[in-house]
Amino acid sequence: MARQTTTTAVAHAHHDCDFRDMLSRIGDKWSLLVIVILEGMPHRRARFSDLKRSIPGISQRMLTATVRNLERDGMLTRHVYAEVPPRVEYELTTLGRGLMDPVRGLVSWLQSNWPVIRSSRDRFDARRQRVRASPLG
């Protein structure tokens, strides 16, 4: 019993700290897209404008915040070149490149399980629709 309590305590040790913040960042709407796009670029580098063009729907403000947060977390580096006009490029770090292995695993899992997930969603939605349509719902 004591061992199970210790294991549970260790599993939840990061519940209220930066660990949760990092999980939120990785799971947000834009961060993984930026990382995936950078990984696909030559030398895993891209200019801000290249990133913006590659991510439909992202605003300049949101992309700025996203790359800033990823830089802060050590996922990418920002290179500023003393040119006119100034040129800025973003590049994945070793840490950012390392994130791609678990991401590929997640994508593989999703691809393998998507039919089951889709079917479950369809059954759930059909049940909810029947409840709403019933005279008691």
Coordinates of N, CA and C in Angstrom, one line a residue:
M1 N 0.8 -1.2 0.0 CA 0.0 0.0 0.0 C 0.9 1.3 0.0
A2 N 1.9 1.3 0.8 CA 2.8 2.4 0.9 C 3.5 2.7 -0.5
R3 N 3.8 1.6 -1.2 CA 4.5 1.7 -2.5 C 3.5 2.4 -3.5
Q4 N 2.3 2.0 -3.5 CA 1.3 2.5 -4.4 C 1.1 4.0 -4.1
T5 N 1.0 4.4 -2.9 CA 0.9 5.8 -2.5 C 2.1 6.6 -3.0
T6 N 3.3 6.1 -2.8 CA 4.5 6.8 -3.3 C 4.5 6.9 -4.8
T7 N 4.1 5.9 -5.5 CA 4.0 5.9 -7.0 C 3.0 7.0 -7.4
T8 N 1.8 7.0 -6.8 CA 0.8 8.0 -7.1 C 1.3 9.4 -6.8
A9 N 2.0 9.6 -5.7 CA 2.5 10.9 -5.4 C 3.6 11.4 -6.4
V10 N 4.4 10.5 -6.9 CA 5.4 10.8 -7.9 C 4.7 11.1 -9.2
A11 N 3.7 10.4 -9.6 CA 3.0 10.6 -10.8 C 2.3 12.0 -10.8
H12 N 1.9 12.5 -9.7 CA 1.2 13.8 -9.6 C 2.1 14.9 -9.1
A13 N 3.4 14.6 -9.0 CA 4.3 15.6 -8.4 C 4.3 16.9 -9.2
H14 N 4.1 16.8 -10.5 CA 4.2 18.0 -11.4 C 2.8 18.6 -11.7
H15 N 1.8 18.2 -11.0 CA 0.5 18.6 -11.3 C 0.3 20.1 -11.3
D16 N 0.9 20.8 -10.4 CA 0.6 22.2 -10.3 C 1.9 23.1 -10.5
C17 N 2.7 22.7 -11.5 CA 3.9 23.5 -11.8 C 4.1 23.7 -13.3
D18 N 5.3 24.1 -13.6 CA 5.6 24.4 -15.0 C 5.5 23.2 -15.9
F19 N 5.5 22.0 -15.4 CA 5.3 20.8 -16.2 C 3.9 20.9 -16.9
R20 N 2.9 21.3 -16.2 CA 1.6 21.4 -16.8 C 1.6 22.5 -17.8
D21 N 2.3 23.6 -17.6 CA 2.4 24.7 -18.5 C 3.0 24.2 -19.8
M22 N 4.1 23.3 -19.7 CA 4.7 22.8 -20.9 C 3.8 21.9 -21.7
L23 N 3.1 21.0 -21.0 CA 2.1 20.2 -21.7 C 1.1 21.0 -22.4
S24 N 0.6 22.1 -21.8 CA -0.3 23.0 -22.5 C 0.3 23.6 -23.8
R25 N 1.6 24.0 -23.7 CA 2.2 24.6 -24.8 C 2.3 23.6 -25.9
I26 N 2.8 22.4 -25.6 CA 2.9 21.4 -26.7 C 1.6 21.0 -27.3
G27 N 0.6 21.1 -26.5 CA -0.8 20.7 -27.0 C -1.6 21.9 -27.5
D28 N -1.0 23.1 -27.6 CA -1.8 24.2 -28.0 C -2.0 24.2 -29.6
K29 N -2.7 25.1 -30.0 CA -3.2 25.1 -31.4 C -2.0 25.3 -32.4
W30 N -1.0 26.0 -32.0 CA 0.0 26.5 -33.0 C 1.4 25.9 -32.8
S31 N 1.8 25.6 -31.6 CA 3.2 25.3 -31.3 C 3.7 24.1 -32.1
L32 N 2.9 23.0 -32.0 CA 3.4 21.8 -32.8 C 3.4 22.0 -34.3
L33 N 2.5 22.8 -34.8 CA 2.6 23.2 -36.2 C 3.9 23.9 -36.6
V34 N 4.3 24.8 -35.7 CA 5.5 25.6 -36.0 C 6.7 24.6 -35.9
I35 N 6.7 23.7 -35.0 CA 7.8 22.7 -34.8 C 7.8 21.8 -36.0
V36 N 6.7 21.3 -36.4 CA 6.6 20.3 -37.6 C 7.0 21.0 -38.9
I37 N 6.6 22.3 -39.0 CA 7.0 23.0 -40.2 C 8.5 23.3 -40.3
L38 N 9.0 23.7 -39.1 CA 10.5 23.9 -39.1 C 11.2 22.6 -39.4
E39 N 10.7 21.5 -38.9 CA 11.4 20.2 -39.1 C 11.5 19.9 -40.6
G40 N 10.4 20.3 -41.3 CA 10.4 20.0 -42.7 C 11.1 21.0 -43.6
M41 N 11.6 22.1 -43.0 CA 12.3 23.1 -43.8 C 13.8 22.7 -44.0
P42 N 14.4 23.2 -45.1 CA 15.9 22.9 -45.2 C 16.6 23.4 -44.0
H43 N 17.5 22.6 -43.5 CA 18.3 22.9 -42.3 C 17.4 23.2 -41.1
R44 N 16.2 22.8 -41.1 CA 15.2 23.0 -40.0 C 15.2 24.5 -39.6
R45 N 15.2 25.4 -40.6 CA 15.3 26.8 -40.4 C 14.2 27.5 -41.3
A46 N 13.7 28.6 -40.9 CA 12.8 29.3 -41.7 C 12.7 30.8 -41.2
R47 N 12.4 31.6 -42.1 CA 12.1 33.0 -41.8 C 10.7 33.1 -41.2
F48 N 10.4 34.2 -40.5 CA 9.1 34.4 -39.9 C 8.1 34.4 -41.0
S49 N 8.3 35.1 -42.1 CA 7.3 35.1 -43.2 C 7.1 33.8 -43.8
D50 N 8.1 32.9 -43.9 CA 7.9 31.5 -44.4 C 7.0 30.8 -43.4
L51 N 7.2 30.9 -42.1 CA 6.3 30.2 -41.2 C 4.9 30.8 -41.3
K52 N 4.7 32.1 -41.4 CA 3.4 32.7 -41.5 C 2.7 32.1 -42.7
R53 N 3.4 32.0 -43.9 CA 2.7 31.5 -45.1 C 2.4 30.0 -45.0
S54 N 3.2 29.3 -44.2 CA 3.0 27.9 -44.1 C 1.9 27.5 -43.1
I55 N 1.4 28.4 -42.3 CA 0.4 28.1 -41.3 C -0.9 28.9 -41.6
P56 N -1.8 28.4 -42.3 CA -3.0 29.1 -42.6 C -3.8 29.5 -41.4
G57 N -4.3 30.7 -41.3 CA -5.1 31.1 -40.2 C -4.4 31.7 -39.0
I58 N -3.1 31.6 -38.9 CA -2.4 32.2 -37.8 C -2.1 33.7 -38.0
S59 N -2.4 34.5 -37.0 CA -2.1 35.9 -37.1 C -0.6 36.2 -36.8
Q60 N -0.2 37.3 -37.2 CA 1.2 37.7 -37.0 C 1.5 37.8 -35.5
R61 N 0.5 38.3 -34.8 CA 0.6 38.4 -33.3 C 0.7 37.0 -32.6
M62 N -0.1 36.1 -33.1 CA -0.1 34.7 -32.5 C 1.2 34.0 -32.9
L63 N 1.7 34.2 -34.1 CA 2.9 33.5 -34.5 C 4.1 34.1 -33.7
T64 N 4.1 35.4 -33.5 CA 5.1 36.1 -32.7 C 5.1 35.5 -31.3
A65 N 4.0 35.4 -30.7 CA 3.9 34.8 -29.3 C 4.3 33.4 -29.3
T66 N 3.9 32.6 -30.3 CA 4.3 31.2 -30.3 C 5.8 31.0 -30.5
V67 N 6.4 31.7 -31.4 CA 7.9 31.5 -31.5 C 8.6 32.0 -30.3
R68 N 8.1 33.0 -29.7 CA 8.8 33.6 -28.5 C 8.7 32.5 -27.4
N69 N 7.5 31.9 -27.2 CA 7.4 30.9 -26.1 C 8.2 29.6 -26.4
L70 N 8.3 29.2 -27.7 CA 9.1 28.1 -28.1 C 10.6 28.4 -27.9
E71 N 11.0 29.6 -28.1 CA 12.3 30.0 -27.9 C 12.6 30.0 -26.4
R72 N 11.7 30.5 -25.6 CA 11.9 30.5 -24.2 C 12.0 29.1 -23.6
D73 N 11.2 28.1 -24.2 CA 11.2 26.8 -23.7 C 12.4 26.0 -24.3
G74 N 13.2 26.6 -25.1 CA 14.4 25.9 -25.7 C 14.1 25.0 -26.9
M75 N 13.0 25.2 -27.5 CA 12.6 24.3 -28.7 C 13.2 24.9 -30.0
L76 N 13.4 26.2 -30.0 CA 14.0 26.8 -31.2 C 14.9 28.0 -30.8
T77 N 15.7 28.3 -31.8 CA 16.5 29.5 -31.6 C 16.2 30.5 -32.7
R78 N 16.4 31.8 -32.3 CA 16.2 32.9 -33.2 C 17.5 33.5 -33.6
H79 N 17.7 33.6 -34.9 CA 18.9 34.1 -35.5 C 18.6 35.4 -36.2
V80 N 19.3 36.5 -35.7 CA 19.0 37.8 -36.3 C 20.3 38.2 -37.1
Y81 N 20.1 38.5 -38.4 CA 21.2 38.9 -39.3 C 21.2 40.4 -39.4
A82 N 22.4 41.0 -39.3 CA 22.6 42.5 -39.5 C 22.6 42.8 -40.9
E83 N 21.4 42.8 -41.5 CA 21.2 43.2 -42.9 C 20.1 44.3 -43.0
V84 N 20.0 44.9 -44.1 CA 18.9 45.8 -44.3 C 18.1 45.3 -45.5
P85 N 16.8 45.0 -45.3 CA 16.1 45.0 -44.0 C 16.6 43.8 -43.1
P86 N 16.4 43.9 -41.8 CA 16.9 42.8 -40.9 C 16.3 41.4 -41.3
R87 N 17.1 40.4 -41.3 CA 16.6 39.1 -41.6 C 16.6 38.3 -40.3
V88 N 15.5 37.6 -40.0 CA 15.4 36.8 -38.8 C 15.0 35.4 -39.2
E89 N 15.7 34.4 -38.7 CA 15.4 33.0 -39.0 C 15.2 32.3 -37.7
Y90 N 14.3 31.3 -37.7 CA 14.1 30.4 -36.6 C 14.6 29.0 -36.9
E91 N 15.2 28.3 -36.0 CA 15.8 27.0 -36.2 C 15.5 26.1 -35.0
L92 N 15.1 24.9 -35.3 CA 14.9 23.9 -34.2 C 16.2 23.6 -33.5
T93 N 16.1 23.5 -32.2 CA 17.2 23.1 -31.3 C 17.2 21.5 -31.3
T94 N 18.1 21.0 -30.6 CA 18.2 19.5 -30.4 C 16.9 19.1 -29.6
L95 N 16.5 19.9 -28.7 CA 15.3 19.6 -27.9 C 14.1 19.6 -28.8
G96 N 14.0 20.6 -29.6 CA 12.8 20.7 -30.5 C 12.8 19.6 -31.5
R97 N 13.9 19.2 -32.0 CA 14.0 18.0 -32.9 C 13.6 16.7 -32.2
G98 N 14.0 16.7 -30.9 CA 13.7 15.5 -30.1 C 12.3 15.3 -29.8
L99 N 11.5 16.4 -29.8 CA 10.1 16.3 -29.6 C 9.4 15.6 -30.8
M100 N 10.0 15.6 -31.9 CA 9.3 14.9 -33.1 C 9.1 13.4 -33.0
D101 N 10.0 12.8 -32.2 CA 9.9 11.3 -32.1 C 8.6 11.0 -31.4
P102 N 8.3 11.5 -30.2 CA 7.0 11.2 -29.6 C 5.8 11.7 -30.4
V103 N 6.0 12.8 -31.1 CA 4.9 13.4 -31.9 C 4.6 12.4 -33.0
R104 N 5.6 11.8 -33.6 CA 5.4 10.8 -34.7 C 4.6 9.6 -34.1
G105 N 5.0 9.2 -32.9 CA 4.3 8.1 -32.2 C 2.9 8.4 -32.0
L106 N 2.6 9.6 -31.5 CA 1.2 10.0 -31.3 C 0.4 10.0 -32.6
V107 N 1.0 10.5 -33.7 CA 0.3 10.6 -35.0 C 0.1 9.1 -35.5
S108 N 1.0 8.3 -35.3 CA 0.9 6.9 -35.7 C -0.3 6.2 -34.9
W109 N -0.3 6.5 -33.6 CA -1.4 6.0 -32.8 C -2.7 6.5 -33.3
L110 N -2.8 7.8 -33.6 CA -4.1 8.3 -34.1 C -4.5 7.7 -35.4
Q111 N -3.5 7.5 -36.3 CA -3.9 6.9 -37.6 C -4.4 5.5 -37.4
S112 N -3.7 4.8 -36.5 CA -4.1 3.4 -36.3 C -5.5 3.3 -35.6
N113 N -5.8 4.2 -34.7 CA -7.0 4.2 -33.9 C -8.2 5.1 -34.4
W114 N -7.9 5.8 -35.5 CA -8.9 6.8 -36.0 C -10.3 6.1 -36.3
P115 N -10.3 5.0 -36.9 CA -11.6 4.4 -37.2 C -12.4 4.1 -35.9
V116 N -11.7 3.6 -34.9 CA -12.4 3.3 -33.6 C -12.9 4.6 -33.0
I117 N -12.0 5.6 -33.0 CA -12.4 6.9 -32.4 C -13.6 7.5 -33.1
R118 N -13.5 7.5 -34.5 CA -14.6 8.0 -35.3 C -15.9 7.3 -35.0
S119 N -15.9 6.0 -34.9 CA -17.1 5.2 -34.6 C -17.6 5.5 -33.3
S120 N -16.8 5.7 -32.3 CA -17.2 6.0 -30.9 C -17.9 7.4 -30.9
R121 N -17.3 8.3 -31.6 CA -17.9 9.7 -31.7 C -19.3 9.6 -32.3
D122 N -19.4 8.8 -33.4 CA -20.7 8.7 -34.1 C -21.7 8.1 -33.2
R123 N -21.4 7.0 -32.5 CA -22.3 6.4 -31.6 C -22.8 7.4 -30.5
F124 N -21.8 8.1 -29.9 CA -22.1 9.1 -28.8 C -23.0 10.2 -29.4
D125 N -22.7 10.7 -30.5 CA -23.5 11.8 -31.1 C -24.9 11.3 -31.4
A126 N -25.0 10.1 -31.9 CA -26.4 9.5 -32.2 C -27.2 9.3 -30.9
R127 N -26.6 8.9 -29.8 CA -27.3 8.7 -28.6 C -27.7 10.1 -28.1
R128 N -26.9 11.1 -28.1 CA -27.3 12.4 -27.7 C -28.4 13.0 -28.5
Q129 N -28.4 12.7 -29.8 CA -29.4 13.2 -30.7 C -30.7 12.6 -30.3
R130 N -30.7 11.3 -30.0 CA -31.9 10.6 -29.6 C -32.5 11.1 -28.3
V131 N -31.6 11.4 -27.4 CA -32.1 12.0 -26.1 C -32.7 13.3 -26.3
R132 N -32.1 14.2 -27.1 CA -32.7 15.5 -27.4 C -34.0 15.4 -28.1
A133 N -34.1 14.4 -29.0 CA -35.4 14.3 -29.8 C -36.5 13.6 -29.0
S134 N -36.2 13.0 -27.9 CA -37.2 12.3 -27.1 C -38.1 13.3 -26.4
P135 N -39.3 13.0 -26.2 CA -40.2 14.0 -25.5 C -39.8 14.3 -24.1
L136 N -39.0 13.4 -23.5 CA -38.5 13.6 -22.1 C -37.2 14.4 -22.1
G137 N -36.5 14.5 -23.2 CA -35.2 15.1 -23.3 C -35.2 16.6 -23.3

